Backbone as a ProteinNet text record, in pm:
[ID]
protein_1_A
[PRIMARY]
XXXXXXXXXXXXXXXXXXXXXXXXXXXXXXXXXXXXXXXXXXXXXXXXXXXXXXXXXXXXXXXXXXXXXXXXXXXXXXXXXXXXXXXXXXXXXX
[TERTIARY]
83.5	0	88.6	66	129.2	44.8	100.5	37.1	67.5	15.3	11.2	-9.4	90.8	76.6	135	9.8	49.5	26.4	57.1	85.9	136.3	109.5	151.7	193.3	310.6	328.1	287.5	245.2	247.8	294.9	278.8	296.6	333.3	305	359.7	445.2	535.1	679.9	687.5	618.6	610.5	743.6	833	923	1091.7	1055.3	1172.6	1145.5	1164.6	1069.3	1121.2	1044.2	1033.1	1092.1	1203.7	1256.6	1183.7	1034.2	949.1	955.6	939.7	893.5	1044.4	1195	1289.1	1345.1	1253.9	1288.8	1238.2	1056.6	946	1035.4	1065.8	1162.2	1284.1	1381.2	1477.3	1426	1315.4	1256.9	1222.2	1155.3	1064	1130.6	1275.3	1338.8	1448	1487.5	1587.5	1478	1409.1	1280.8	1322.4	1282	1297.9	1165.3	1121.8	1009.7	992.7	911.6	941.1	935.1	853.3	870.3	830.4	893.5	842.9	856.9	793.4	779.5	767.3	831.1	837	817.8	703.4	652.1	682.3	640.1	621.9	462.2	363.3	209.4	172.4	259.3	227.1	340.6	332.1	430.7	342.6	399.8	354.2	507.3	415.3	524	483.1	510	404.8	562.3	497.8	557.7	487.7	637.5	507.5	482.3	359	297.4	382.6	494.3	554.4	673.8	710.3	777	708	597.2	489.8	497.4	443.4	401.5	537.8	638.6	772.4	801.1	748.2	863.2	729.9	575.7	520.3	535.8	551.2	568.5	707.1	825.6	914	890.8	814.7	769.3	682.4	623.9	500.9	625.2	672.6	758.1	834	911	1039.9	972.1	846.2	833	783.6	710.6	679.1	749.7	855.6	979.9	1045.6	1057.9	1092.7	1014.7	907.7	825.6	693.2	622.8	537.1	386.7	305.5	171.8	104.6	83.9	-25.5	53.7	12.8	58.9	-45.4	-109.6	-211	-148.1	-230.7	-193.4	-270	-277.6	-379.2	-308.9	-355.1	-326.1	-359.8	-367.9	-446.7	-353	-503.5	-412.6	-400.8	-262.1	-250.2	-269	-236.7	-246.8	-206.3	-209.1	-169	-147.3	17	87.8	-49.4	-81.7	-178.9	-286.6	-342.5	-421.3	-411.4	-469.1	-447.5	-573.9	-599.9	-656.8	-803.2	-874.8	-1001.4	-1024.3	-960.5	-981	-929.7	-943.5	-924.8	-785.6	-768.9	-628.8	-605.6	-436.8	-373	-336.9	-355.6	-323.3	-454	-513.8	-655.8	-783.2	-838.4	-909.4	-1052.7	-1140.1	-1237.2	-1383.5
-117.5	0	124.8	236	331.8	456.7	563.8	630.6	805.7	923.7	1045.1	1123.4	1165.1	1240.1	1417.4	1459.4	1604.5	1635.1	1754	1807.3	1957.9	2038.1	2126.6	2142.2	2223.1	2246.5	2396.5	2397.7	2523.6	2574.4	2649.7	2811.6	2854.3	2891	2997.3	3129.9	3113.7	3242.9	3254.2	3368.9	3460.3	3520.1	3547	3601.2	3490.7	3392.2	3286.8	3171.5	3055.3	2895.7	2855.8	2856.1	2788.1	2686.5	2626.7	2513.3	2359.9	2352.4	2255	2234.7	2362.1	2361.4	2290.6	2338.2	2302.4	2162.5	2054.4	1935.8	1899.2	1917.7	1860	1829.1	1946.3	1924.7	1783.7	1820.3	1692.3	1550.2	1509.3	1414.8	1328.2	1442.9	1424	1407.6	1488.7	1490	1356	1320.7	1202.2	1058.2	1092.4	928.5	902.1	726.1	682.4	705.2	821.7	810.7	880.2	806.1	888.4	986.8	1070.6	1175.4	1298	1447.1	1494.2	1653.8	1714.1	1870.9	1939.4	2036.9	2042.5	2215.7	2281.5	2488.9	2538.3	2657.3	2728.5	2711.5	2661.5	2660.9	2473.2	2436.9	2291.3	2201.5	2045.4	1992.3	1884.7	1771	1619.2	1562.3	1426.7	1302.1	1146	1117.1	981.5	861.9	750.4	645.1	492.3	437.8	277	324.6	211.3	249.1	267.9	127.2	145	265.6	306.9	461.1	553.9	558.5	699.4	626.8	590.5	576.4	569.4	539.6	563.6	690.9	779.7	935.6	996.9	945.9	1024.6	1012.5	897.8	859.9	980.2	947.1	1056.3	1187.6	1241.5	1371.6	1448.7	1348.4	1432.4	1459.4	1294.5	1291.8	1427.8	1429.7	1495.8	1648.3	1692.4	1838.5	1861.4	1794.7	1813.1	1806.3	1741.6	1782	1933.5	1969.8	2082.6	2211.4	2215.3	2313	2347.8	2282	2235.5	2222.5	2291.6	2318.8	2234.8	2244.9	2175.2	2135.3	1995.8	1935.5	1860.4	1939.8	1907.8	1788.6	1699.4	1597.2	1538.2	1479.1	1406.1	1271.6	1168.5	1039.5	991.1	960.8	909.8	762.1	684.1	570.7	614.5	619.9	633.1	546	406.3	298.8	186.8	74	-46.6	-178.1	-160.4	-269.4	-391.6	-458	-587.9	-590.6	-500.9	-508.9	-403.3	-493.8	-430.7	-316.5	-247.7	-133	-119.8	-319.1	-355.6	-316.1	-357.4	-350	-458.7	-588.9	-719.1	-732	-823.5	-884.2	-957.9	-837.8	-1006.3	-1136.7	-1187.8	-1349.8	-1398.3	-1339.9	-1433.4	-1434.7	-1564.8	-1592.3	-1530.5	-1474.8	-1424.3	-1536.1
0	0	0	-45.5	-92.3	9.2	39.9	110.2	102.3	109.3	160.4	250.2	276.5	384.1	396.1	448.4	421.4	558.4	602.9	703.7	758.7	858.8	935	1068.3	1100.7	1238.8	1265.8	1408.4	1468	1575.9	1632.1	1570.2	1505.5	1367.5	1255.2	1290.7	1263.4	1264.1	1130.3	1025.5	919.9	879.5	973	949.1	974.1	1023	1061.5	1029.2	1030.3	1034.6	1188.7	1245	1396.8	1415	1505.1	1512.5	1551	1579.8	1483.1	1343.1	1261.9	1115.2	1076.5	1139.4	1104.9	1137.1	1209.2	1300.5	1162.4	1166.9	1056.8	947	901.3	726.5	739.9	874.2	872.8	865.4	935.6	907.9	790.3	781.1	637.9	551.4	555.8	390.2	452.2	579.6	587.5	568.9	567.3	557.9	402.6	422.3	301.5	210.6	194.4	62.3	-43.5	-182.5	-282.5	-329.5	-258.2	-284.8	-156.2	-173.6	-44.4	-107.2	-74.3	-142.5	-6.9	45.7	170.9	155.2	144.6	177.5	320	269.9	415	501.7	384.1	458.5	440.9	405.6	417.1	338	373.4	333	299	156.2	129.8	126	188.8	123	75.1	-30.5	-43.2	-50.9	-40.1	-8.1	31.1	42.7	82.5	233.2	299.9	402.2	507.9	536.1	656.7	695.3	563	532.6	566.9	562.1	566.9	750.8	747.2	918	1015.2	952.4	1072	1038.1	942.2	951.5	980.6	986.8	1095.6	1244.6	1296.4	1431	1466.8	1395.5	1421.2	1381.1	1317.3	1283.5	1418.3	1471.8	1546.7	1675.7	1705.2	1847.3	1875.3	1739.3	1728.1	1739.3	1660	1606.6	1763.2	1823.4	1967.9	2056.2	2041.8	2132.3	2100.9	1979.6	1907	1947.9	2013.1	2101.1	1945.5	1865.1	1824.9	1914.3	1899.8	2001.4	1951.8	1797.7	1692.5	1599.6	1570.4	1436	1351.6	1205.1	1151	1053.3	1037.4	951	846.6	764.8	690.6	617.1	610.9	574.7	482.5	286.7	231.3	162.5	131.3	75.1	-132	-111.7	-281.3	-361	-348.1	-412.2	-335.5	-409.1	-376.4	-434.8	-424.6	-495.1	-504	-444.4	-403.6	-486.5	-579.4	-650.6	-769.7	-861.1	-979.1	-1011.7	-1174.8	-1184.1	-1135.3	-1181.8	-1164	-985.3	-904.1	-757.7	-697.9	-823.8	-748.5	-702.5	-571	-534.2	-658.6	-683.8	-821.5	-731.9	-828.7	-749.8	-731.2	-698.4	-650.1	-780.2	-802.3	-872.7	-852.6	-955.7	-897.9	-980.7
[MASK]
++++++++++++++++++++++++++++++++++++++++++++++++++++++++++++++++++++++++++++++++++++++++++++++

């Protein structure tokens, strides 16, 4: 399964990036996934599942250790290796 994840930290500093926003980015950009586009009003990164879910587990830990109040998130499933375009599991007979 393949996954997205986008996200924000807060408190917003307009004029600096807050050393959350600056933890968030190390994470995100040292994780193994394919891709990651990292703004000033939001960040994505998609990847396989267990990639997306270990550089969030370290994203939230870390940006909240980092003095992080709020960390908005969102999770979607992009795809998945396990089945093909129809829906069905390949491999399995229908």
């Amino acid at each position: 399964m393949r996954l997205k994840v986008e996200f924000t930290t807060e408190p917003f500093d307009l004029d600096e990036a807050p050393a959350h926003a600056l933890v968030a980015r190390e994470v995100i950009e040292a994780a193994d996934l394919d891709t990651v586009d990292v703004g000033p009003f939001g960040n994505t990164a998609e990847g396989a599942a267990d990639a997306v879910l270990a550089a969030v587990d370290a994203l939230l830990r870390k940006s909240l250790g980092a003095g992080a109040t709020r960390i908005s998130l969102q999770v979607n499933v992009i795809g998945d290796a396990d089945r093909d375009t129809a829906g069905d599991v390949v491999g399995e007979g229908v």
